[in-house]
Short mmCIF file of N, CA and C in Angstrom, two decimals:
data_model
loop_
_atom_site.label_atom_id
_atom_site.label_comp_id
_atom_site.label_asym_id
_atom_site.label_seq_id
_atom_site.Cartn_x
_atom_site.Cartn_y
_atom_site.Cartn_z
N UNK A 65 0.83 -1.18 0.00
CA UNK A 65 0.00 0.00 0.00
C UNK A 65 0.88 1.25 0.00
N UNK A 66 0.27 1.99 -0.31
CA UNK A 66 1.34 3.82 -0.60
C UNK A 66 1.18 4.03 1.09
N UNK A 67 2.28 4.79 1.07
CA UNK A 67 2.61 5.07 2.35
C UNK A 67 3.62 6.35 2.54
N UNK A 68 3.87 7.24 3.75
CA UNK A 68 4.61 7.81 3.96
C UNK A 68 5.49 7.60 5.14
N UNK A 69 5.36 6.74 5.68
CA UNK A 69 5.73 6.24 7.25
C UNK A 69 6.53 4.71 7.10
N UNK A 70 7.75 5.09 7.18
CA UNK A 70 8.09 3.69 6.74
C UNK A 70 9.22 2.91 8.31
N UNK A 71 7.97 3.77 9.16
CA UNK A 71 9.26 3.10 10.14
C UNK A 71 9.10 2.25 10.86
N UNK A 72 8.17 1.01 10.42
CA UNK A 72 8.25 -0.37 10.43
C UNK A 72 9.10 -1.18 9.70
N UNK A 73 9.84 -0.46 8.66
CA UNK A 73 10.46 -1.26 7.58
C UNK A 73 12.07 -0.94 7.66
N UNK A 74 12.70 -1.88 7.14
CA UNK A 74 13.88 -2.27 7.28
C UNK A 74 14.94 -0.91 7.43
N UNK A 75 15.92 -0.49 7.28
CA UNK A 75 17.11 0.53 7.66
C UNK A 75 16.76 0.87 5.92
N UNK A 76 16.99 0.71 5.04
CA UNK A 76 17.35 1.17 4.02
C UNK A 76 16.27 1.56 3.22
N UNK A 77 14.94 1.33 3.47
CA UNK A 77 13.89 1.69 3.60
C UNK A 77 13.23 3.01 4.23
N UNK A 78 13.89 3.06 5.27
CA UNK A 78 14.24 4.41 6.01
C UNK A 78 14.61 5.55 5.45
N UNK A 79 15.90 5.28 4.75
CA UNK A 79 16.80 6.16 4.35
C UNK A 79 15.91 7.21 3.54
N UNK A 80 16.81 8.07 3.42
CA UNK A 80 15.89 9.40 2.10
C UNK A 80 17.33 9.63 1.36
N UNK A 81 18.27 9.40 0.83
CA UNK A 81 19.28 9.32 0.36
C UNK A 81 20.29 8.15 0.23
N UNK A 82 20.56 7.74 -1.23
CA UNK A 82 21.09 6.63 -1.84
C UNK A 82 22.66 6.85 -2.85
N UNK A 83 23.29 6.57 -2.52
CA UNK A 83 24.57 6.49 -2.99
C UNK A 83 24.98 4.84 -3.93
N UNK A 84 24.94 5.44 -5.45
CA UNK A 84 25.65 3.84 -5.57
C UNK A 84 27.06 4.37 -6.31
N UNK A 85 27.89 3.69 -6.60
CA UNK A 85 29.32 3.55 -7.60
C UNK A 85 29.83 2.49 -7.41
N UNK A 86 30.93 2.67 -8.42
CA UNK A 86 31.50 1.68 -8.71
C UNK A 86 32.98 1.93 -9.25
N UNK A 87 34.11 1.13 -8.89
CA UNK A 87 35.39 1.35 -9.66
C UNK A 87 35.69 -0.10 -10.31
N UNK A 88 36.29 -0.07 -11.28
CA UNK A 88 36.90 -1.18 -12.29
C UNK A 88 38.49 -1.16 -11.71
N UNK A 89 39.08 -1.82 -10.92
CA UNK A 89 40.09 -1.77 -10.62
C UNK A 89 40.81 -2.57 -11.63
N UNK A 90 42.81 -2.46 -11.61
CA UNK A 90 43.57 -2.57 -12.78
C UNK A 90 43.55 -4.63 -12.36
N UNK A 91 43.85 -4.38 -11.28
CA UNK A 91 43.38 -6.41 -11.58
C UNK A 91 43.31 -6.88 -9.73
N UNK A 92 44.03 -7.90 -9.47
CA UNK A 92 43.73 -8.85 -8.23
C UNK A 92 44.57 -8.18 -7.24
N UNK A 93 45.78 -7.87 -7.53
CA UNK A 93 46.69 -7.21 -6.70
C UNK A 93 46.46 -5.91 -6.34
N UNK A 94 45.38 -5.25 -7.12
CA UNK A 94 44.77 -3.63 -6.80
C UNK A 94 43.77 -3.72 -5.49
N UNK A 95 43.07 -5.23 -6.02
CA UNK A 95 42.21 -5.25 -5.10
C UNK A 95 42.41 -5.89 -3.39
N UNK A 96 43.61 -6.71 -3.90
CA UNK A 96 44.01 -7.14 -2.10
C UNK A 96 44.98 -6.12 -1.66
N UNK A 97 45.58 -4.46 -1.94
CA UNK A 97 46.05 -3.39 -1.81
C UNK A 97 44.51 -2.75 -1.45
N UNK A 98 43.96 -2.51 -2.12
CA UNK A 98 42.52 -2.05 -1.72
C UNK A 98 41.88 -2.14 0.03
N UNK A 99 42.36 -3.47 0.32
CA UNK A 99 41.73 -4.58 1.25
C UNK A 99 41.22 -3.33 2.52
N UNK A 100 42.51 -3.07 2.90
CA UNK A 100 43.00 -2.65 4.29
C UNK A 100 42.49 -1.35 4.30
N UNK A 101 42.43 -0.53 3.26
CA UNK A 101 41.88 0.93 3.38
C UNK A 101 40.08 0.90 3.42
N UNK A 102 39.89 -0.24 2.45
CA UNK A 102 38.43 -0.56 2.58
C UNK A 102 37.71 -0.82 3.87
N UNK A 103 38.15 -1.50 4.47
CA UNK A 103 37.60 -2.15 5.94
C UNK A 103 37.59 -0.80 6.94
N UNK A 104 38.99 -0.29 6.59
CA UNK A 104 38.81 1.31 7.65
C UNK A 104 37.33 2.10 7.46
N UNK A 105 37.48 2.35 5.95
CA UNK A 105 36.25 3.10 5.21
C UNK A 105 35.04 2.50 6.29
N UNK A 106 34.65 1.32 5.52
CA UNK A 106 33.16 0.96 6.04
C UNK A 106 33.16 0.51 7.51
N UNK A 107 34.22 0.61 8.75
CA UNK A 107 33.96 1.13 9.94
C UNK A 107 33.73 2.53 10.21
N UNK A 108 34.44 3.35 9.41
CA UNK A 108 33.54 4.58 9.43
C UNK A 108 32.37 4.91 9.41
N UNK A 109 32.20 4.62 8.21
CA UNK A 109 30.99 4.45 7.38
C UNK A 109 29.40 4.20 8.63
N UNK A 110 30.06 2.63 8.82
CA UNK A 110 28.96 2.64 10.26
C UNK A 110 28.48 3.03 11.25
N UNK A 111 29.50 3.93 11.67
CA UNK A 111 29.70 4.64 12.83
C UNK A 111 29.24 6.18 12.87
N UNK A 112 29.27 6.58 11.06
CA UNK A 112 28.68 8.08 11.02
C UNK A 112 27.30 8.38 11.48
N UNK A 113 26.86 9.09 11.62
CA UNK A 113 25.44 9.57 12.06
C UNK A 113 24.75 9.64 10.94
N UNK A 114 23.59 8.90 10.61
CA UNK A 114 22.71 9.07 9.39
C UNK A 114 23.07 7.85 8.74
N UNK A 115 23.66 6.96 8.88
CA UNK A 115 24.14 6.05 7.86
C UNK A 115 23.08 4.89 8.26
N UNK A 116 22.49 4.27 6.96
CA UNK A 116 21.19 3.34 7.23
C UNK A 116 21.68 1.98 6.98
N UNK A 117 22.09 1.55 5.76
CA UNK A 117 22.79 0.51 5.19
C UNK A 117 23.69 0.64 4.20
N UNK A 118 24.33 -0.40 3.84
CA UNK A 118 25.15 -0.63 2.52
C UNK A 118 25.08 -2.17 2.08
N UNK A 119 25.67 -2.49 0.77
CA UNK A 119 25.85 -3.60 -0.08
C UNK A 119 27.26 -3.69 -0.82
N UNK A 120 27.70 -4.67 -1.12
CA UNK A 120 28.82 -4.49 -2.14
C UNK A 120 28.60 -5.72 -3.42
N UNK A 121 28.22 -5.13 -4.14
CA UNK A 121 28.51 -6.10 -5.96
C UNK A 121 30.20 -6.22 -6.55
N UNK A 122 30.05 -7.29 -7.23
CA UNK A 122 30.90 -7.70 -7.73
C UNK A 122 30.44 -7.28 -9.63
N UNK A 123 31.11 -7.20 -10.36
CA UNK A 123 30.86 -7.14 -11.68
C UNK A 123 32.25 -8.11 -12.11
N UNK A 124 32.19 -8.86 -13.23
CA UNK A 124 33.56 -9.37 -13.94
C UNK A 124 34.19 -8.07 -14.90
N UNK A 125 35.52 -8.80 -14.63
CA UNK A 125 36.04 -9.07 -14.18
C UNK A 125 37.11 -8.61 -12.78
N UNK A 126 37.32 -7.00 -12.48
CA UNK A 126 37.55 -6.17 -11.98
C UNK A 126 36.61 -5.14 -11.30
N UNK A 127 35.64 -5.32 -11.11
CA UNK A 127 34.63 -4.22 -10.62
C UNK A 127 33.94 -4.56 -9.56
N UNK A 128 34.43 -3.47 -8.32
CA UNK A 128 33.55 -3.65 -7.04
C UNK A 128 32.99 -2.21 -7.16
N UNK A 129 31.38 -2.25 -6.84
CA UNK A 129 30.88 -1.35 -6.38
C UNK A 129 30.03 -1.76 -5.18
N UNK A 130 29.42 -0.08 -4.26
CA UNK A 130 28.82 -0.17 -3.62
C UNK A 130 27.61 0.84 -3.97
N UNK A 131 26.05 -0.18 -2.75
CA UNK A 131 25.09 0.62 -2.69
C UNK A 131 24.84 1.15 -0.95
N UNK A 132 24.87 2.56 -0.85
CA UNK A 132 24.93 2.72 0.18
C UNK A 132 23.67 3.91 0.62
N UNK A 133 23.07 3.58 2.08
CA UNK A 133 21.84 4.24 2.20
C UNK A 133 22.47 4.92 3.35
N UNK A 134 21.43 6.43 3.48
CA UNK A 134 21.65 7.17 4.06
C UNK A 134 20.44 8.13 4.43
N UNK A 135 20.24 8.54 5.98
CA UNK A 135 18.81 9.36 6.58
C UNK A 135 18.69 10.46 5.33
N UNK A 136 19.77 10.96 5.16
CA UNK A 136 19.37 11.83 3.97
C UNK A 136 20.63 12.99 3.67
N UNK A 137 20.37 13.33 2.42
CA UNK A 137 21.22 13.84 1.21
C UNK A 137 22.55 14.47 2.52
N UNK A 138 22.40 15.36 3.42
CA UNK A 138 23.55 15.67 4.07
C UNK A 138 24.36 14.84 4.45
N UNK A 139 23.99 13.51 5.24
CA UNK A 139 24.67 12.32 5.83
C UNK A 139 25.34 12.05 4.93
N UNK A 140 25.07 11.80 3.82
CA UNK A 140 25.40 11.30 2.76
C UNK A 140 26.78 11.99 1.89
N UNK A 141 26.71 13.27 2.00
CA UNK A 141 27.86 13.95 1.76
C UNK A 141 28.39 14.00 2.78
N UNK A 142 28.34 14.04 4.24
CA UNK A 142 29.25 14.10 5.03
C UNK A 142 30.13 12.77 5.56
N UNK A 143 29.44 11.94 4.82
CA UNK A 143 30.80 10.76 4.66
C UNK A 143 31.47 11.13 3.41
N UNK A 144 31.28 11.53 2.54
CA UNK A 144 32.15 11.58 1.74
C UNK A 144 33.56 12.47 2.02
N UNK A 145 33.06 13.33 2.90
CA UNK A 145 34.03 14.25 3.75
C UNK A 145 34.50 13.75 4.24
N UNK A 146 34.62 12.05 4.39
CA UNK A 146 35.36 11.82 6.21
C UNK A 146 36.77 11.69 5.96
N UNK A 147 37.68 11.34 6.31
CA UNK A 147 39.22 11.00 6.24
C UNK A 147 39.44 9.71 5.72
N UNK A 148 38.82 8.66 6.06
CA UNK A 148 38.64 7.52 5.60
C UNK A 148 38.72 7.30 3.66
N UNK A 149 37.79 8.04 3.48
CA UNK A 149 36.94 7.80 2.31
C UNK A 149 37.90 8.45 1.69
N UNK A 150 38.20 10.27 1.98
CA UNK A 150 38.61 10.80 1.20
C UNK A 150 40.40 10.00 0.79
N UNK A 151 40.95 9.10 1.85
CA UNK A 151 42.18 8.45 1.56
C UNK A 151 41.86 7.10 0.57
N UNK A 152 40.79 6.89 0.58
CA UNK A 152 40.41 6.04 -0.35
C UNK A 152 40.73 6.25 -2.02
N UNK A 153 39.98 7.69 -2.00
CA UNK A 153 39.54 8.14 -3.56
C UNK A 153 41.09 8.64 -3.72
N UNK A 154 41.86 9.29 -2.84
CA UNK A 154 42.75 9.84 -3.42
C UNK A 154 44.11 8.37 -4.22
N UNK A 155 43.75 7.46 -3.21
CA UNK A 155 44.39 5.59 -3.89
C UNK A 155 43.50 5.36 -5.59
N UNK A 156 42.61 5.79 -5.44
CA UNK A 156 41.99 4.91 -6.61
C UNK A 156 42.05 5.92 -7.80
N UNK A 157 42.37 7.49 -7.46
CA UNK A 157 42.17 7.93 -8.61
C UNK A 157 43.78 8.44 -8.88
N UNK A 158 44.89 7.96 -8.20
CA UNK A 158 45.95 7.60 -8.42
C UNK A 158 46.26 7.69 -10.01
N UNK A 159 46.23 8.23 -10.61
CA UNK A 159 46.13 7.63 -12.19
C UNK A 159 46.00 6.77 -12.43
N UNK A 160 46.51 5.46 -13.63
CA UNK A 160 45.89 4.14 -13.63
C UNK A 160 46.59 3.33 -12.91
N UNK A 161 46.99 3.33 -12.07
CA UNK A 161 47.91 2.76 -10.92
C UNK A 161 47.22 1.52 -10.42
N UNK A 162 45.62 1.91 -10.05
CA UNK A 162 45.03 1.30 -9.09
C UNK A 162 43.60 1.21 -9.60
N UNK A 163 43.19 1.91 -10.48
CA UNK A 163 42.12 1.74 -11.18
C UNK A 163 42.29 2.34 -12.94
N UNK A 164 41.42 2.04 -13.09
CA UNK A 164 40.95 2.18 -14.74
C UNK A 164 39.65 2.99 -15.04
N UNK A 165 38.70 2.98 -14.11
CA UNK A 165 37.53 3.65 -14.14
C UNK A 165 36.37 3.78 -13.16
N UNK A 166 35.29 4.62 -13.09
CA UNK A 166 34.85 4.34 -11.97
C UNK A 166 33.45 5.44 -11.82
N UNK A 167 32.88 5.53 -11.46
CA UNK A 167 31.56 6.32 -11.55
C UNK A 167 30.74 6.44 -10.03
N UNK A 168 29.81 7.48 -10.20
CA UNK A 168 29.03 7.59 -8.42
C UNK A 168 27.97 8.33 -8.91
N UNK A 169 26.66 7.99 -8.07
CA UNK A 169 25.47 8.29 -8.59
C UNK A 169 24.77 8.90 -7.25
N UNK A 170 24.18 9.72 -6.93
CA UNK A 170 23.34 10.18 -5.82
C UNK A 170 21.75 10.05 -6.26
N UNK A 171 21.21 9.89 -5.35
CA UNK A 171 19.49 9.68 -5.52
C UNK A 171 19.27 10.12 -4.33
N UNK A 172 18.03 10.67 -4.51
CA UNK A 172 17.33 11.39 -2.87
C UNK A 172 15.86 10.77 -3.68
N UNK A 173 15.43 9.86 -2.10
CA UNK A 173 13.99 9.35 -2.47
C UNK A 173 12.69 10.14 -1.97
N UNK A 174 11.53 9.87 -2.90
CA UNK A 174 10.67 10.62 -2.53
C UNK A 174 10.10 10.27 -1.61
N UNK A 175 9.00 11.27 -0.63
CA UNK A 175 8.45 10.84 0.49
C UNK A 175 7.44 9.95 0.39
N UNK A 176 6.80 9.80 -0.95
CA UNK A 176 5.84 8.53 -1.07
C UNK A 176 6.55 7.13 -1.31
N UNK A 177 5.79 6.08 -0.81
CA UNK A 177 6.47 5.13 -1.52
C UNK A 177 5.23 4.18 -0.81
N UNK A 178 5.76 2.53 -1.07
CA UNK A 178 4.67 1.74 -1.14
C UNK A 178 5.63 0.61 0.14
N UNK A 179 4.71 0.15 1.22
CA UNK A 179 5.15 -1.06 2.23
C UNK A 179 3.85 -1.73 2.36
N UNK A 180 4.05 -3.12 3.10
CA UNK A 180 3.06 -3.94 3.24
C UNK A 180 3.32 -5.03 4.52
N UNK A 181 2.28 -5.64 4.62
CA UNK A 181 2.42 -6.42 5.91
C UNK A 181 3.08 -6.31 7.20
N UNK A 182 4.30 -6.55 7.73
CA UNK A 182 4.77 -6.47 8.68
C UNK A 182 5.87 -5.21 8.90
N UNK A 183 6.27 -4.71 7.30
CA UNK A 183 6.88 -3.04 7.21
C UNK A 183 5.73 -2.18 7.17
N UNK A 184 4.52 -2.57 7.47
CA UNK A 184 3.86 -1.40 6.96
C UNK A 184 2.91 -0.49 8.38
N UNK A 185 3.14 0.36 8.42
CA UNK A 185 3.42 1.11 9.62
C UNK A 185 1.78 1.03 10.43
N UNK A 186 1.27 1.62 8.86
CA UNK A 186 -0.73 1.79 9.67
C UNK A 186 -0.99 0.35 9.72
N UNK A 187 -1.16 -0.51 9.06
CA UNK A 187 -1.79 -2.05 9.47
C UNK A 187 -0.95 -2.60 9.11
N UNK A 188 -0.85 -4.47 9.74
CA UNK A 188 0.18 -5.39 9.34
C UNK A 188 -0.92 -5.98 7.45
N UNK A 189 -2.07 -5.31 7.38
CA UNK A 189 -2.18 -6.29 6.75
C UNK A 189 -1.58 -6.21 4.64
N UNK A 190 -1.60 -7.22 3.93
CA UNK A 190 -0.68 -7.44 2.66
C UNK A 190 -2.30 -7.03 1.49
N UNK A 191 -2.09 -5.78 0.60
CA UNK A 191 -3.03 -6.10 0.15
C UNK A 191 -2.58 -4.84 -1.11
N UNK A 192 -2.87 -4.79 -2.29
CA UNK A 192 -2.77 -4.21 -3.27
C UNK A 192 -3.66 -2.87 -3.14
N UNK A 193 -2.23 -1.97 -3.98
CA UNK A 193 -3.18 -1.14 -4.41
C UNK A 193 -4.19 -0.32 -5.05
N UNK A 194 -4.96 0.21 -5.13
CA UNK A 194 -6.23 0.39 -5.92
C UNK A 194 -5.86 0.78 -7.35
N UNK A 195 -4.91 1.52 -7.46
CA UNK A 195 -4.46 2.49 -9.26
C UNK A 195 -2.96 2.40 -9.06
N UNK A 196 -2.38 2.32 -10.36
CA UNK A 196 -1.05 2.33 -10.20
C UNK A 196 -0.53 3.49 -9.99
N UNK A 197 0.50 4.26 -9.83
CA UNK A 197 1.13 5.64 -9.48
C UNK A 197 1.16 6.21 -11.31
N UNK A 198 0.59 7.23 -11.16
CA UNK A 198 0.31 8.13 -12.18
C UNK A 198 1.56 7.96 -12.78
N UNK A 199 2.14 7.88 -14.32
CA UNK A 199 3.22 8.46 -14.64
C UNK A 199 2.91 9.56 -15.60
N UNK A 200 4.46 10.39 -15.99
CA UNK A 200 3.87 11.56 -15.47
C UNK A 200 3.32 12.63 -16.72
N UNK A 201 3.13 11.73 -18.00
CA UNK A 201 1.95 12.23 -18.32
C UNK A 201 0.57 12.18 -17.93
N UNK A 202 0.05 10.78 -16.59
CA UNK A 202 -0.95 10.83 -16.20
C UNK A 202 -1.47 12.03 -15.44
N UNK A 203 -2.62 12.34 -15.52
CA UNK A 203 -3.28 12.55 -14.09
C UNK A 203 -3.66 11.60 -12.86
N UNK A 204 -4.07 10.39 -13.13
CA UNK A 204 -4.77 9.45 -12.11
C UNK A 204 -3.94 7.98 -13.46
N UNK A 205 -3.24 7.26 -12.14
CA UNK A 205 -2.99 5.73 -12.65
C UNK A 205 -4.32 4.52 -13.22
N UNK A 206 -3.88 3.81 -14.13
CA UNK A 206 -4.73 2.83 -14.18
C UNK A 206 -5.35 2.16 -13.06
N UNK A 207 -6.43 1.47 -13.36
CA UNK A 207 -6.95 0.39 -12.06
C UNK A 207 -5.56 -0.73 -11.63
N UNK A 208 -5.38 -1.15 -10.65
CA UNK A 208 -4.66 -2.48 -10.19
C UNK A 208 -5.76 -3.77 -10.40
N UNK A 209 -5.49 -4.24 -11.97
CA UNK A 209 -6.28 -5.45 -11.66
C UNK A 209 -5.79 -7.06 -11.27
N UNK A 210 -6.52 -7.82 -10.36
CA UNK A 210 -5.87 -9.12 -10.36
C UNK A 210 -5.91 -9.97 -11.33
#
């Protein structure tokens, strides 16, 4: 069901700000050099104020990225500020030393969104909703049919 209250539901669910990227590192030895600065990072990371969750993907053959959630858009830049991080980026963007490429994406989520059953704040109960979310040439979404 649409909702604005999502604080039955999980940490990242929570969040109002989303961080993903990714670097293509130069091969295996970048990445066990990587190791030790990484682990510092995401004890930071946990420890900042505002920080909801994170994930880490693998891509072949060289590519770790992360998805990382955050209470919202400030938290979110103020890790990027931390000492940790910033000793990170300054290793990876090393020229091609240590990487090859690499990208970062910010998202700030809207205050609507949709939970159900046991995330869902006004009732536990699981049940669809009536019209789909307008897009945005709509005015009013289609019916939800079963």
């Amino acid at each position: 069901m649409r909702t604005r209250d999502f604080s039955q539901a999980p940490a990242q669910a929570r969040a109002g700000a989303m961080f993903i990227g990714a670097t293509r590192y130069r091969g295996p030895l970048a990445i066990l050099r990587l190791l030790p600065a990484w682990l510092r990072m995401v004890r930071d990371l946990r420890r900042m104020r505002g920080y909801r969750w994170h994930t880490v993907y693998w891509q072949f053959p060289f590519t770790l990225g992360t998805i990382a959630f955050f209470a919202d858009r400030d938290a979110m830049l103020r890790f990027a500020r931390s000492r940790q991080h910033r000793r990170l980026m300054v290793w990876v963007t090393d020229g091609n030393r240590n990487a090859t490429g690499g990208f970062i994406r910010l998202y700030t989520a809207e205050p609507d969104g949709y939970s159900n059953g046991v995330w869902r704040a006004e009732s536990p109960d699981m049940a669809l909703i009536p019209t789909f979310t307008p897009l945005a040439s709509e005015t009013t979404g289609p019916a939800v049919r079963r």
